[in-house]
GROMACS .gro file of C-alpha atoms in nm:
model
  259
    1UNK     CA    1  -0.786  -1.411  -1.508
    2UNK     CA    2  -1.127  -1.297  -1.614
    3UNK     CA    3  -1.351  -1.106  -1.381
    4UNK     CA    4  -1.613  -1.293  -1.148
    5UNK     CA    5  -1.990  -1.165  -1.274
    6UNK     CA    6  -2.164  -1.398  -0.984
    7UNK     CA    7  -1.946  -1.296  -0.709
    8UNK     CA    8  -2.186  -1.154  -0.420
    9UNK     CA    9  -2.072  -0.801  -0.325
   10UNK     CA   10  -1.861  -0.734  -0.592
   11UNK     CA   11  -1.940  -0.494  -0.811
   12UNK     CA   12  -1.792  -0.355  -1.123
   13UNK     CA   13  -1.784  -0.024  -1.094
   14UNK     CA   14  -1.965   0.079  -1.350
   15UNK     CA   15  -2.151   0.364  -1.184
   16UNK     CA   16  -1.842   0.519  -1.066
   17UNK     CA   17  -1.572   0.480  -1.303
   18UNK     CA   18  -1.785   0.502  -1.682
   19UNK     CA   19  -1.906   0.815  -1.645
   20UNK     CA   20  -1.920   0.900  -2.038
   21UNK     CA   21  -2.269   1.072  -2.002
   22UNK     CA   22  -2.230   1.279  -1.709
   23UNK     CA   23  -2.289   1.652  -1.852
   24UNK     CA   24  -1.976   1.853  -1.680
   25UNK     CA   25  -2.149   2.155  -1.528
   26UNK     CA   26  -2.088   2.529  -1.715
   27UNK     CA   27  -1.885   2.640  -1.395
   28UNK     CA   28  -1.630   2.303  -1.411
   29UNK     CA   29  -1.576   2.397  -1.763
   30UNK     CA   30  -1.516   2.750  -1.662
   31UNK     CA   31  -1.262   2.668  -1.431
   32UNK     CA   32  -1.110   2.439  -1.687
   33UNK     CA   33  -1.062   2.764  -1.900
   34UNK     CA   34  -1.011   2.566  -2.213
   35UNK     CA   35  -0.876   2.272  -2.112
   36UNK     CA   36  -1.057   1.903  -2.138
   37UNK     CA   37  -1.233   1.778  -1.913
   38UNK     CA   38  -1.388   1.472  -1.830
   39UNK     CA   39  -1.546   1.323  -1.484
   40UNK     CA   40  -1.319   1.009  -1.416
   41UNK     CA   41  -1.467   0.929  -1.039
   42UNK     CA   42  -1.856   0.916  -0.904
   43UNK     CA   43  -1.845   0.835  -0.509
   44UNK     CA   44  -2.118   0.678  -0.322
   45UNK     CA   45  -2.221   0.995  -0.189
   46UNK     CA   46  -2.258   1.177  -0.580
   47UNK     CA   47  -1.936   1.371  -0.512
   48UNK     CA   48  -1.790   1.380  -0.858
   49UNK     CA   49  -1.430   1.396  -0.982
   50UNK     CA   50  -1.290   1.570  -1.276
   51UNK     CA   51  -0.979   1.539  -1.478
   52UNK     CA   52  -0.866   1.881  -1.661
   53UNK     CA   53  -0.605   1.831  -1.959
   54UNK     CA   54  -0.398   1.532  -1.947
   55UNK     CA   55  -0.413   1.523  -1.586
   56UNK     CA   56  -0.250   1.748  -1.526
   57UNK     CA   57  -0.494   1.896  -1.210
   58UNK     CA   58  -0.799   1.716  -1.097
   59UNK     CA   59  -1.120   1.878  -0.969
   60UNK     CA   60  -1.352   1.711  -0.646
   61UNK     CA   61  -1.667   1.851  -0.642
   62UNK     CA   62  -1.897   1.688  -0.341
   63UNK     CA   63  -2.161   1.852  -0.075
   64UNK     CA   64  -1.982   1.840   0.251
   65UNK     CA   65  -2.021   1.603   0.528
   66UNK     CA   66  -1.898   1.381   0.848
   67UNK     CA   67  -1.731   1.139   0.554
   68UNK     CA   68  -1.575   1.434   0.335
   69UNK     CA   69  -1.441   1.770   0.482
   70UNK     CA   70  -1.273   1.976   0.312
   71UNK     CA   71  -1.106   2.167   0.616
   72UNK     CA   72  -0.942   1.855   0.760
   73UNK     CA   73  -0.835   1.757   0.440
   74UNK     CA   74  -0.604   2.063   0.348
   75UNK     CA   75  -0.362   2.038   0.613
   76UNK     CA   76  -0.341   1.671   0.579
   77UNK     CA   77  -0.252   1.702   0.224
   78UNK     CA   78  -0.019   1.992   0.304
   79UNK     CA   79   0.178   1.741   0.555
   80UNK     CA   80   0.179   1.406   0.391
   81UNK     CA   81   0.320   1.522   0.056
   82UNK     CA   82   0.666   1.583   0.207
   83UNK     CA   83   0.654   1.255   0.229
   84UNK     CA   84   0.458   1.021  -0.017
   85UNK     CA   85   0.313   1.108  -0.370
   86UNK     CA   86   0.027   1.288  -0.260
   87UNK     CA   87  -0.198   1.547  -0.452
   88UNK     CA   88  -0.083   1.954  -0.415
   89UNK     CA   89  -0.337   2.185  -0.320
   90UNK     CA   90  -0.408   2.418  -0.603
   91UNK     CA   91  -0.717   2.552  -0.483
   92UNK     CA   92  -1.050   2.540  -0.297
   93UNK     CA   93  -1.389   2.636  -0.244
   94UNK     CA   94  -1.759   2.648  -0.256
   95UNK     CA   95  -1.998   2.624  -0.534
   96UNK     CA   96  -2.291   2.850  -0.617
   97UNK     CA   97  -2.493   2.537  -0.547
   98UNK     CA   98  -2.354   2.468  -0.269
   99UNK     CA   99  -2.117   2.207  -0.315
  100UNK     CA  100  -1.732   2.209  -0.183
  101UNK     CA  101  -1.468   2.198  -0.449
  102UNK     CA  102  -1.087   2.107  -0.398
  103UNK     CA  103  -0.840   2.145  -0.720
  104UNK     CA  104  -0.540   1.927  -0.716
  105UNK     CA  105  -0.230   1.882  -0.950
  106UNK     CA  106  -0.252   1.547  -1.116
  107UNK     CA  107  -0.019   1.249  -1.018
  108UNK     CA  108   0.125   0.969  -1.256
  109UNK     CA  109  -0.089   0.691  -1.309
  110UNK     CA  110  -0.440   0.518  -1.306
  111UNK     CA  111  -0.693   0.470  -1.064
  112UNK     CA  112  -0.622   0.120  -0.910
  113UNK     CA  113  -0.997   0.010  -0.965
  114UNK     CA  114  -0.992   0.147  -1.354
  115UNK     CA  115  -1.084  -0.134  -1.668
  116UNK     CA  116  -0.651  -0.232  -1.684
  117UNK     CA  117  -0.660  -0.277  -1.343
  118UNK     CA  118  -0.938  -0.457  -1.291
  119UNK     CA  119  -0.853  -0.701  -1.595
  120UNK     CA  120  -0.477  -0.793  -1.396
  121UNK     CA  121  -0.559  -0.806  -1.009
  122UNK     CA  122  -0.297  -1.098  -0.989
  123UNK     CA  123  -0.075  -0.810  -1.069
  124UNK     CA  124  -0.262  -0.490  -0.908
  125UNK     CA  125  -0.313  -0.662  -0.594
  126UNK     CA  126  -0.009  -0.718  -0.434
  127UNK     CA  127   0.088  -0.377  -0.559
  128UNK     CA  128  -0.146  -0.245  -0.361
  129UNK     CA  129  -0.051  -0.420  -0.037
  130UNK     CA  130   0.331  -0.302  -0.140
  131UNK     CA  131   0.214   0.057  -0.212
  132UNK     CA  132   0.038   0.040   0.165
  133UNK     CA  133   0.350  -0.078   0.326
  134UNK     CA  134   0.541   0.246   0.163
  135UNK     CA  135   0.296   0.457   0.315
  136UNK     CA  136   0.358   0.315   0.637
  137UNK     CA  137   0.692   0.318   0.618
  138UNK     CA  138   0.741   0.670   0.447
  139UNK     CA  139   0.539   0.886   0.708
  140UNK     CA  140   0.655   0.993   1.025
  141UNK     CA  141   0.483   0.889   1.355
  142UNK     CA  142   0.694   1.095   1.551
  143UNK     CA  143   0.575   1.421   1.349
  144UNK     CA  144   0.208   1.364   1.252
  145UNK     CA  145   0.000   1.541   1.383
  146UNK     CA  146  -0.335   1.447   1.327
  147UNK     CA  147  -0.494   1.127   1.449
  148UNK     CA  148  -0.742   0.834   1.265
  149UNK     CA  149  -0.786   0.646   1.669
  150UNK     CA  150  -1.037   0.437   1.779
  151UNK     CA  151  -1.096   0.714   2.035
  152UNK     CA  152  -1.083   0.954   1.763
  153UNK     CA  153  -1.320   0.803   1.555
  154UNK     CA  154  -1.550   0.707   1.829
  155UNK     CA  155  -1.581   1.031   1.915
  156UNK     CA  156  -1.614   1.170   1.578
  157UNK     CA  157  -1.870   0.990   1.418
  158UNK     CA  158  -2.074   0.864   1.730
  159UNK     CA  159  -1.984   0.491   1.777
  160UNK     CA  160  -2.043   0.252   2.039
  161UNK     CA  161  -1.797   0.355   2.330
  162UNK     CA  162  -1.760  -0.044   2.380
  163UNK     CA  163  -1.480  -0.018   2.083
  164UNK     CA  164  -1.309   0.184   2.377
  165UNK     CA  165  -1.305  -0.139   2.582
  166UNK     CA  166  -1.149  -0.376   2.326
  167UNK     CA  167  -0.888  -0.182   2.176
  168UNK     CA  168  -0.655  -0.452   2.044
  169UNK     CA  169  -0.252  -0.344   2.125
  170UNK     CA  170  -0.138  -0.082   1.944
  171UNK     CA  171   0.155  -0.118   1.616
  172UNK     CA  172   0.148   0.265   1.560
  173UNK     CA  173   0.159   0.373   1.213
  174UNK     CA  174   0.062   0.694   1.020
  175UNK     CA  175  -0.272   0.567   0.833
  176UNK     CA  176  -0.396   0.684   0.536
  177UNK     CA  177  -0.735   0.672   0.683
  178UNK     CA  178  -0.944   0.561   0.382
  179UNK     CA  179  -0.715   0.252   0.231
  180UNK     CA  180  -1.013   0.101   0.002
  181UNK     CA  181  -0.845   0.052  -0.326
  182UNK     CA  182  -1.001   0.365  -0.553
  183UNK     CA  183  -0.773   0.582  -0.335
  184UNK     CA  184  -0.423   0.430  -0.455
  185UNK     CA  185  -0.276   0.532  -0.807
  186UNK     CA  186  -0.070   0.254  -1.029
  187UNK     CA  187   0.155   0.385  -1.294
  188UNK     CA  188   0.280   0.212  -1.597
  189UNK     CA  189   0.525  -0.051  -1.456
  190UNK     CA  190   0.219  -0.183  -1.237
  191UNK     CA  191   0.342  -0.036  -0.893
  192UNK     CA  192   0.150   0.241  -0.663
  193UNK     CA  193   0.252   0.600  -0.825
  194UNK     CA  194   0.085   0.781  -0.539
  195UNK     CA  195  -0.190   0.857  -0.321
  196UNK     CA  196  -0.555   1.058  -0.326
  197UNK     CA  197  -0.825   1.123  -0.054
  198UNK     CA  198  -0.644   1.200   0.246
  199UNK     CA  199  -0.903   1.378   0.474
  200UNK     CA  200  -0.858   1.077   0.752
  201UNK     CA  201  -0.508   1.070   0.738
  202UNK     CA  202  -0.329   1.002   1.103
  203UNK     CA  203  -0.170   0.790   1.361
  204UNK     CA  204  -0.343   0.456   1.411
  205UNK     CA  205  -0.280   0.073   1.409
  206UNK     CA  206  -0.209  -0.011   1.063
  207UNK     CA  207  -0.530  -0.271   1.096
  208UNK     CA  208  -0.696   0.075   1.076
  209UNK     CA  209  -0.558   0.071   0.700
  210UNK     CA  210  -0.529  -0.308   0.626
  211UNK     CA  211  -0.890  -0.415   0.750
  212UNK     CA  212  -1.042  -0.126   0.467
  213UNK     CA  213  -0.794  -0.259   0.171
  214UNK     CA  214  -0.829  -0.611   0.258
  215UNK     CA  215  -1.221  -0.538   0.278
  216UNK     CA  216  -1.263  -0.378  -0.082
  217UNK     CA  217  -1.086  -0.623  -0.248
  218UNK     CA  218  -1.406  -0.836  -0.303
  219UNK     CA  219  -1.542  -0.568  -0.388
  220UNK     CA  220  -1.324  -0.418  -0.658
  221UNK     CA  221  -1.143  -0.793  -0.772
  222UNK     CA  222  -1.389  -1.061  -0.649
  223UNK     CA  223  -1.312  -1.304  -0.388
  224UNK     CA  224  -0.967  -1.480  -0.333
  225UNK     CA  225  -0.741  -1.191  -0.326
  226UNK     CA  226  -0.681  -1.105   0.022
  227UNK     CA  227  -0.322  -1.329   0.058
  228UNK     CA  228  -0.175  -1.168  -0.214
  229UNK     CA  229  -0.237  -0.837  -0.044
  230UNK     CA  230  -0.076  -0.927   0.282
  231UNK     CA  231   0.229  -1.105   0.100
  232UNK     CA  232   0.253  -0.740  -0.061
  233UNK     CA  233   0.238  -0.583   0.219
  234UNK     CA  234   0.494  -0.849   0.377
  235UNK     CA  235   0.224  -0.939   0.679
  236UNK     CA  236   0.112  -1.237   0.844
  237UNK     CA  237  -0.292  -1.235   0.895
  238UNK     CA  238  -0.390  -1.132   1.247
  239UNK     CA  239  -0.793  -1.268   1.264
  240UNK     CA  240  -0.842  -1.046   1.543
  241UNK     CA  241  -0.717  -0.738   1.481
  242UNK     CA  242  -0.894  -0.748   1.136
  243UNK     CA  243  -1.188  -0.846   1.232
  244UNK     CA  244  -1.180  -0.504   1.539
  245UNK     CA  245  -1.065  -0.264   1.248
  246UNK     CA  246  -1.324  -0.421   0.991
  247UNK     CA  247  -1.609  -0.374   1.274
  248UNK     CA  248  -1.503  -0.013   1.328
  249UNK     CA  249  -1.508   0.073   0.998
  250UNK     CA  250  -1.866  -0.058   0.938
  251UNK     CA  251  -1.982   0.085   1.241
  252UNK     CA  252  -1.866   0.430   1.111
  253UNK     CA  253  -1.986   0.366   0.812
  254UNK     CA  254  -2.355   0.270   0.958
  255UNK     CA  255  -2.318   0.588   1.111
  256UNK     CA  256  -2.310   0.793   0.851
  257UNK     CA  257  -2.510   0.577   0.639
  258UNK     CA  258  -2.815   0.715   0.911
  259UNK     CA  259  -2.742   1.059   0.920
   0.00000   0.00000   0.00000
């Protein structure tokens, strides 16, 4: 299947996953101490990520904010990789200019939204939706301790307390909080090898996870895709919980789209 150019929305990438010009900054190469490094991952918010080596650690490097922070992220990571193939903590920090850093050891596998990827989503796609499942499945409601609610998030990022009074019934899950595709490794046999960007990690419907992945799937594929997920994940649509959990995530994402 070849790759939609005319598809509104969708976007290729480009400016976040060919990042062959980037300079790498004296002090990223420092911390490298010999090793190579290369920036593999430019979010929307110029927070840039690094690969050391082979992969062998990975290097974040963003300004912090309501969307990224570092401090909620730690323990998150420190919880969830009992359980799933999650990132280890290697170190963290600030930079001279500013910026927060967080060093990781490296996990098996390829961004899901990388060229390969891209080039097989009949493949990658319902991978994803079985990788999101595992998730699910693998982490422990009764244990978590951090939450990703619509009160929660309300609260947090300033939304309109009428998502208070249309909370759809809850089907309890730990989420991983930020389910867009990027944020999902695939290793060589085509399946989901682990997990990255955990900072929203907690219990929540898992619409709060399936309205985000089904969402960036135009985005990252094209159109057409969004069955294939939900067969992956082993779900039957539900209109409107997807469309709640789609709003909310927009509305946080207006949010801090204004601030």
């Amino acid at each position: 299947m070849t790759l939609p150019t005319d598809y509104t929305g969708y976007s290729p990438l480009a400016g976040q996953t060919e990042l062959d010009d980037l300079p790498v900054p004296d002090w990223v190469l420092a911390m490298a101490d010999g090793r190579r490094v290369a920036p593999v991952w430019r979010n929307e918010d110029g927070g840039v990520t690094y690969r050391f080596g082979d992969g062998d650690s990975f290097l974040k490097v963003q300004h912090p904010g309501p969307d990224w922070d570092v401090d909620a992220e730690l323990p998150r990571l420190a919880w969830i990789v009992g359980f799933v193939p999650a990132p280890r903590v290697l170190g963290h920090g600030v930079a001279d200019h500013g910026a927060h850093w967080l060093l990781t050891s490296g996990i098996a596998g390829r961004s899901a939204v990388d060229r390969a990827c891209r080039a097989r989503p009949e493949l990658t796609v319902p991978a994803l939706g079985r990788g999101l499942r595992r998730f699910h499945e693998a982490a422990p409601v009764a244990s978590c301790p951090f939450s990703w609610s619509v009160n929660e998030r309300v609260t947090r990022f300033g939304l309109d307390p009428a998502f208070l009074a249309a909370v759809p019934p809850l089907d309890e899950v730990v989420c991983h909080g930020d389910a867009c595709n990027p944020n999902f490794l695939i290793d060589a046999d085509g399946e989901v090898s682990g997990y990255v960007d955990l900072g929203g990690l907690g219990l929540a419907d898992r619409w709060a996870d399936l309205a985000p992945a089904l969402l960036s799937l135009g985005w990252n594929y094209g159109p057409g895709w969004e069955q294939p997920f939900l067969d992956g994940y082993g779900i039957a649509d539900d209109p409107a919980k997807r469309a709640f959990y789609t709003d909310l995530w927009n509305g946080v994402g207006d949010t801090l789209d204004r601030r």
